[in-house]
Tab-separated table of C-alpha atoms and ligand atoms in Angstrom:
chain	number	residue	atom	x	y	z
A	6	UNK	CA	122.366	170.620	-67.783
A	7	UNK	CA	119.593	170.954	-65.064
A	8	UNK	CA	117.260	174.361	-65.906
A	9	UNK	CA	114.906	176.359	-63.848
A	10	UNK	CA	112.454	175.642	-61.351
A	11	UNK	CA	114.569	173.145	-59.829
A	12	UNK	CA	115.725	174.465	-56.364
A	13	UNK	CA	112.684	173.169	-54.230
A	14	UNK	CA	113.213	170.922	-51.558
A	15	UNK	CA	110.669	168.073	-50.899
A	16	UNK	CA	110.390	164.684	-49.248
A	17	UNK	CA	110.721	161.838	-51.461
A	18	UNK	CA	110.515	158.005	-50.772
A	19	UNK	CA	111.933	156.629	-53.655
A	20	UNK	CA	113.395	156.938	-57.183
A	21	UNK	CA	113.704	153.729	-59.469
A	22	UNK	CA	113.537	152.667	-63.119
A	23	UNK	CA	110.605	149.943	-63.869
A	24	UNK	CA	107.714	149.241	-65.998
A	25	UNK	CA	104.200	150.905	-65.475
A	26	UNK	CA	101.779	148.388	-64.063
A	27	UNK	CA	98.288	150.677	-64.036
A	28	UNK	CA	96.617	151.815	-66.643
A	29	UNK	CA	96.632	152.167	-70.388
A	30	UNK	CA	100.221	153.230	-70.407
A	31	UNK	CA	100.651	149.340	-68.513
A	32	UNK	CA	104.666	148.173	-69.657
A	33	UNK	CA	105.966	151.273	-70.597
A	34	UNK	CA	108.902	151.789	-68.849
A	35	UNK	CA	109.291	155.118	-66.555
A	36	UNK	CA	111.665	156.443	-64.056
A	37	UNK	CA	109.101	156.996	-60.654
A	38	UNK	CA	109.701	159.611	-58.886
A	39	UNK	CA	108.183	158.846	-55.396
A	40	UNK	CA	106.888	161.722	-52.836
A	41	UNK	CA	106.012	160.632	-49.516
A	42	UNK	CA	102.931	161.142	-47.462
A	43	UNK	CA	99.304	161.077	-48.257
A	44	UNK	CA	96.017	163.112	-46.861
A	45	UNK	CA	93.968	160.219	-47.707
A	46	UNK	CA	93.479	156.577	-45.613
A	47	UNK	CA	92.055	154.392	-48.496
A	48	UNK	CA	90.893	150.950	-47.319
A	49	UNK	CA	92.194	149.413	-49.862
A	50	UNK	CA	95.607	151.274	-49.993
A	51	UNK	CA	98.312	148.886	-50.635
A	52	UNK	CA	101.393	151.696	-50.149
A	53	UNK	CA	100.781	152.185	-46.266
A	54	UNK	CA	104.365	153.497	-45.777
A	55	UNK	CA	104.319	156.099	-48.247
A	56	UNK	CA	101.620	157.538	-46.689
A	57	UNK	CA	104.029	158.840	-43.762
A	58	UNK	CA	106.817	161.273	-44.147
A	59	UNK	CA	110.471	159.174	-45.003
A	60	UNK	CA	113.410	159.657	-43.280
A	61	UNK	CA	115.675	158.782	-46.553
A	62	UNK	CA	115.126	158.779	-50.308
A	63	UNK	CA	115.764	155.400	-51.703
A	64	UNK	CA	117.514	154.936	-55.088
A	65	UNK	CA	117.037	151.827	-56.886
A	66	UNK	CA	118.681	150.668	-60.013
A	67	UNK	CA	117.296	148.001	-62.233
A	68	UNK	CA	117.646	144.638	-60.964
A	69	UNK	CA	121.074	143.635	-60.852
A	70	UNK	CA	122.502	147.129	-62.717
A	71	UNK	CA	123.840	148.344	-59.324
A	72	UNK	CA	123.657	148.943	-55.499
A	73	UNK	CA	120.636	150.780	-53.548
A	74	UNK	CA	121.722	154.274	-52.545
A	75	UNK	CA	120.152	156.631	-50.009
A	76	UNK	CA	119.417	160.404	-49.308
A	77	UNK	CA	118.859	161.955	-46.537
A	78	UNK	CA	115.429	163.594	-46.866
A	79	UNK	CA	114.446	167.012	-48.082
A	80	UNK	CA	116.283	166.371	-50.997
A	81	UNK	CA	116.396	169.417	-53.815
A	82	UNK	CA	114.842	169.292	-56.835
A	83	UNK	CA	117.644	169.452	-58.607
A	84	UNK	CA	119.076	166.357	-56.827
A	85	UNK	CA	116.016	164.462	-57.503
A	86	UNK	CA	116.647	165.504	-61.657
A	87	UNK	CA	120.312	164.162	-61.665
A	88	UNK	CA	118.778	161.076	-60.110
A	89	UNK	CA	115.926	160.822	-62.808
A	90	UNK	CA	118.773	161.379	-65.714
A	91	UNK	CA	120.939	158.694	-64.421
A	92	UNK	CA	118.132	156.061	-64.646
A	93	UNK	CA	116.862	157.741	-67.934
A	94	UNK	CA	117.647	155.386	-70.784
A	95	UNK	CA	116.584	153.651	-73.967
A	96	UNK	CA	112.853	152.778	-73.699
A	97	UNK	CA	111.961	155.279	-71.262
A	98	UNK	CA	108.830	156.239	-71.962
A	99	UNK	CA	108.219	159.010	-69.350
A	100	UNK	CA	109.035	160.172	-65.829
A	101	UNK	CA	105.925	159.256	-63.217
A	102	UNK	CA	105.889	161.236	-60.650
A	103	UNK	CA	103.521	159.682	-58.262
A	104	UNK	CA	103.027	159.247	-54.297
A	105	UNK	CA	101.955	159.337	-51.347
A	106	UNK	CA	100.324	162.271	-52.938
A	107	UNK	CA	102.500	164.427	-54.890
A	108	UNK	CA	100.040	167.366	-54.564
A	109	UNK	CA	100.468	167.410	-50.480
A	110	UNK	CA	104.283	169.468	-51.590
A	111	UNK	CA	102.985	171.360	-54.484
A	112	UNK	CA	105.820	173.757	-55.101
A	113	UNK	CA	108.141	170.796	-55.177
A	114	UNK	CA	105.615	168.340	-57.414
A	115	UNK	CA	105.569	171.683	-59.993
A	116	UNK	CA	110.092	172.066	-59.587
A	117	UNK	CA	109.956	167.917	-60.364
A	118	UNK	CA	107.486	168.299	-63.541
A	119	UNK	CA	108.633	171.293	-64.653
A	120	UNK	CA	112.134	169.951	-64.174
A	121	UNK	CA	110.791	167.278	-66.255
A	122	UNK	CA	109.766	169.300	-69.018
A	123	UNK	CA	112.537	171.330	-69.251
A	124	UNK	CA	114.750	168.139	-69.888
A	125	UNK	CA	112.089	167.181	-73.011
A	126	UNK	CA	111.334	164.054	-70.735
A	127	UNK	CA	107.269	163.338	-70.681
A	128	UNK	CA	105.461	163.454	-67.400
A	129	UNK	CA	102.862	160.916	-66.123
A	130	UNK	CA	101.664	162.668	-63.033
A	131	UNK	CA	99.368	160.808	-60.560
A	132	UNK	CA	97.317	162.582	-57.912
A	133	UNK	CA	94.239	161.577	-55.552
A	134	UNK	CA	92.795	164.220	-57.191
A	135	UNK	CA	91.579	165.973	-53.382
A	136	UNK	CA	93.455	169.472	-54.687
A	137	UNK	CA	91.981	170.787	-58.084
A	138	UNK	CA	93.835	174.494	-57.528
A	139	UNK	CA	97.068	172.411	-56.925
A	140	UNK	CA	97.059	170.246	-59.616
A	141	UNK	CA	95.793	173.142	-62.336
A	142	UNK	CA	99.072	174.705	-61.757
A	143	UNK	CA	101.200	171.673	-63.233
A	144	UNK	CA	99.277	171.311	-66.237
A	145	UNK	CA	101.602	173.080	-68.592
A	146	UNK	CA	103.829	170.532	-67.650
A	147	UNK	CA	102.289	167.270	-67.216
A	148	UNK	CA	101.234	164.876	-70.750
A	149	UNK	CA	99.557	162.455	-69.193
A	150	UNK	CA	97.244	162.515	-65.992
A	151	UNK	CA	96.265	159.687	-63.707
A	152	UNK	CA	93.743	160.978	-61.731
A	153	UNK	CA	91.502	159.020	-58.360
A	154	UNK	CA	88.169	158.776	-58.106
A	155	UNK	CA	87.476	157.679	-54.491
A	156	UNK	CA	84.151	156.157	-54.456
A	157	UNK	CA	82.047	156.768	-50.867
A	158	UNK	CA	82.449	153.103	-50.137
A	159	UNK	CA	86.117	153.660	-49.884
A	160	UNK	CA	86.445	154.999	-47.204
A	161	UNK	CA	89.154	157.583	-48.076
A	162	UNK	CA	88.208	160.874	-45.634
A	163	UNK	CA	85.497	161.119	-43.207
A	164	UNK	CA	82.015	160.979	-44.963
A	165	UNK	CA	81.102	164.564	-44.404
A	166	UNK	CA	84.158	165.575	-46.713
A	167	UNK	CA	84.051	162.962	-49.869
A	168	UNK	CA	81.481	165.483	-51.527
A	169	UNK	CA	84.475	167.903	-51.469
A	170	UNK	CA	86.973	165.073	-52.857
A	171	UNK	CA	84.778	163.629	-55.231
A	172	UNK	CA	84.230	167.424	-57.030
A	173	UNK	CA	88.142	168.077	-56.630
A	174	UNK	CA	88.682	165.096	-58.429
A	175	UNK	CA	86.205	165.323	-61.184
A	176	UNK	CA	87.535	168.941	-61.433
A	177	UNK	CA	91.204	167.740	-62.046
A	178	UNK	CA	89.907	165.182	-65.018
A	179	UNK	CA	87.914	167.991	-66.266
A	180	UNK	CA	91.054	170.498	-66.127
A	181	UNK	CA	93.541	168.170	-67.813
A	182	UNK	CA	91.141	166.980	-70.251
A	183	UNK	CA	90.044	170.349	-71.293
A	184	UNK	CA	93.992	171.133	-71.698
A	185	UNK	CA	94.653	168.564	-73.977
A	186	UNK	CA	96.289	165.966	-71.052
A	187	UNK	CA	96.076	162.374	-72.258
A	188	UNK	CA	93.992	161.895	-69.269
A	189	UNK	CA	93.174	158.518	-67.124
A	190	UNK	CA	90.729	159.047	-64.665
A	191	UNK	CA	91.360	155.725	-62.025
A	192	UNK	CA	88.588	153.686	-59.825
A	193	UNK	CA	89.511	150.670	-57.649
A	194	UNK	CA	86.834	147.846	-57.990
A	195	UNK	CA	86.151	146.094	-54.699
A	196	UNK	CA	83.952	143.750	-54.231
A	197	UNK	CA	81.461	145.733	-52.685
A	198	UNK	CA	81.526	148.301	-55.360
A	199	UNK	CA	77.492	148.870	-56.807
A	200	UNK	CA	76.855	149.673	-60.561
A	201	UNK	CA	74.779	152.599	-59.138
A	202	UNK	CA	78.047	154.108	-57.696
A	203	UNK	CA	79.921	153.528	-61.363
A	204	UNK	CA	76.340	155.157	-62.889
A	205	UNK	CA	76.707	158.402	-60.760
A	206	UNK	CA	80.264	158.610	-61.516
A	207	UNK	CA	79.796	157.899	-64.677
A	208	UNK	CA	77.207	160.645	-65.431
A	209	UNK	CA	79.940	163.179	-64.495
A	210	UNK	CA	82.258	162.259	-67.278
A	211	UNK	CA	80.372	162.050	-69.620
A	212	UNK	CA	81.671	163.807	-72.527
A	213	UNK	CA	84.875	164.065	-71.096
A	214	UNK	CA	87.831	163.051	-73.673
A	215	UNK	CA	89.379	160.485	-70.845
A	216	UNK	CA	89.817	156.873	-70.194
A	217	UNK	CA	88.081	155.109	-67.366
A	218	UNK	CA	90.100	152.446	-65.871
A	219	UNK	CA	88.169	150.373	-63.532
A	220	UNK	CA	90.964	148.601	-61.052
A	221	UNK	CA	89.890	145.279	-59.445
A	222	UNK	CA	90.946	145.256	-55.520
A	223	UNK	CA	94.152	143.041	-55.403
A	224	UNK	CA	93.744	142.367	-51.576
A	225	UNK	CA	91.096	142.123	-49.010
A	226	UNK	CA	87.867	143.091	-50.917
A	227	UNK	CA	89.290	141.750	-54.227
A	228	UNK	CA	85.636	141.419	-56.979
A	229	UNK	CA	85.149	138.061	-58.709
A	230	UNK	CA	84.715	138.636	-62.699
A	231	UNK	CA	80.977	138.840	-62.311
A	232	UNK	CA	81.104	142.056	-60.386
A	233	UNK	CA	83.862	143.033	-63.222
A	234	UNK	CA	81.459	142.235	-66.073
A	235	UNK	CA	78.647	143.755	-64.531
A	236	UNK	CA	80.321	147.548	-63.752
A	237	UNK	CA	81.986	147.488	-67.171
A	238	UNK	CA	78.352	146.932	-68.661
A	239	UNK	CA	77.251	149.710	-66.840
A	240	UNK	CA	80.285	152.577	-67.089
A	241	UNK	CA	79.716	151.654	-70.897
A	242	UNK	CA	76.193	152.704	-71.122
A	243	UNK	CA	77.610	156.319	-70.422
A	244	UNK	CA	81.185	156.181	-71.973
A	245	UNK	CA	82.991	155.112	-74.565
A	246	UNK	CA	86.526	154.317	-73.099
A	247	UNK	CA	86.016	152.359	-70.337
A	248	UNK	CA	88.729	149.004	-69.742
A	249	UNK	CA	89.256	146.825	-66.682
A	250	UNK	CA	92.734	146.588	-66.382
A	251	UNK	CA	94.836	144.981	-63.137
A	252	UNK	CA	98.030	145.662	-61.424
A	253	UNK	CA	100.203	144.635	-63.579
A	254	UNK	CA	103.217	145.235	-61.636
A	255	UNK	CA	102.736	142.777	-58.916
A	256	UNK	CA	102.357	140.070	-61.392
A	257	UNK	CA	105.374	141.199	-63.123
A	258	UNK	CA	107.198	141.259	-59.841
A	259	UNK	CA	108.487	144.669	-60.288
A	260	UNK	CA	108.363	147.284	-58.027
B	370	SF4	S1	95.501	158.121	-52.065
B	370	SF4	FE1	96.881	156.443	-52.625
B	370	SF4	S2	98.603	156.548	-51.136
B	370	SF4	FE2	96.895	157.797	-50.321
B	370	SF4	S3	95.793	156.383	-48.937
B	370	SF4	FE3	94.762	156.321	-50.946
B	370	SF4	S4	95.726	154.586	-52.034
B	370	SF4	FE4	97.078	155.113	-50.273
């Protein structure tokens, strides 16, 4: 039965069943629950057309389980959870509800993961991080938080407003961490990436209870394992959790 908070409407680009392929929580397997459209313009972003608002929700089973389906988009909340229940299975770990940015529809992102909760499924909720007062009001909810940093050299927003990003999203590491979130906080690595820029960052979560993740580029701007070796050395002067870990999923070949 599908409970409260669940009558939202939002615009997703995609639900589908596959492994995680960031992060710690790399091979677990989650239903995604895709929102479309993003308020940031990463250089390195690899998910272009999620970043603009989708005509159709796409749903995907596993490879070879059965045919692709499609909704016409806003879809409710409560469409989205009969979607997420059907692909919910053995082995599911947890439901990531991820982007685009989630946060950009924040009464639907809080009807998905409070949907979520409701059902006793786990949420992985991933945000940019630019929207601290959005994403506080999910935390009840969420159980494990994958969180941006957006270094300066990544040219995410106009240089005049990364100071305001950059505090947002040390703000949303600090919030879930505080609550008891198992919380990631996430940096892509590219090549032109400077230890002093993982120092300052560093300095900020320090004492945090959190995981660094330090993400080399897979594209254009990709770092060679010197550059790898060299920013680990330095985030682990100041923490005490810090892995370089890959996309996974593209070498998996999974979505
Ligand atoms: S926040 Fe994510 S989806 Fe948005 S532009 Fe950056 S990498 Fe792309």
């Amino acid at each position: 039965m599908i409970r409260r908070h669940t009558d939202e409407v939002g615009v997703l680009a995609e639900i589908f069943s596959s492994f995680q392929g960031e992060g710690p929580l790399v091979g677990k397997r989650q239903v995604f629950v895709r929102t479309a459209g993003c308020n940031l313009s990463c250089s390195y972003c690899d998910s272009p057309r999620f970043r603009r608002e989708a005509k159709f929700c796409e749903v995907l089973s596993p490879p070879a389980s059965g045919p692709l389906r499609r909704a016409d988009n806003p879809v409710t909340a409560s469409w989205a959870m009969k979607e997420v229940l059907g692909l919910w299975g053995r082995g599911s770990h947890s439901v990531s509800i991820t982007g685009g940015e989630p946060l950009c529809q924040p009464d639907f992102a809080a009807a998905l993961a409070s949907g979520c909760a409701a059902e006793g499924l786990p949420v992985y909720f991933e945000t940019n991080g630019s929207s601290a007062s959005r994403f506080r009001r999910l935390i009840p909810w969420i159980d494990f938080a994958a969180v941006d940093i957006k270094l300066q050299s990544h040219h995410s927003c106009p240089p005049d407003r990364w100071s305001r990003l950059f505090e947002n999203e040390i703000s949303c590491i600090d919030g879930a961490s505080r609550a008891g979130v198992a919380t990631i906080a996430k940096t892509v690595i590219l090549d032109a990436t400077t230890p002093e820029e993982i120092e300052r960052l560093c300095h900020r979560l320090e004492g945090l209870e959190m995981t660094l993740v330090l993400q080399p580029a897979s594209g254009r701007g990709k770092p060679g394992p010197e550059k790898l070796i060299l920013l680990h050395q330095a985030a682990s002067e100041l923490l005490g959790d810090v892995v370089v870990i890959p996309q996974a999923h593209k070498m998996m070949g999974v979505l």
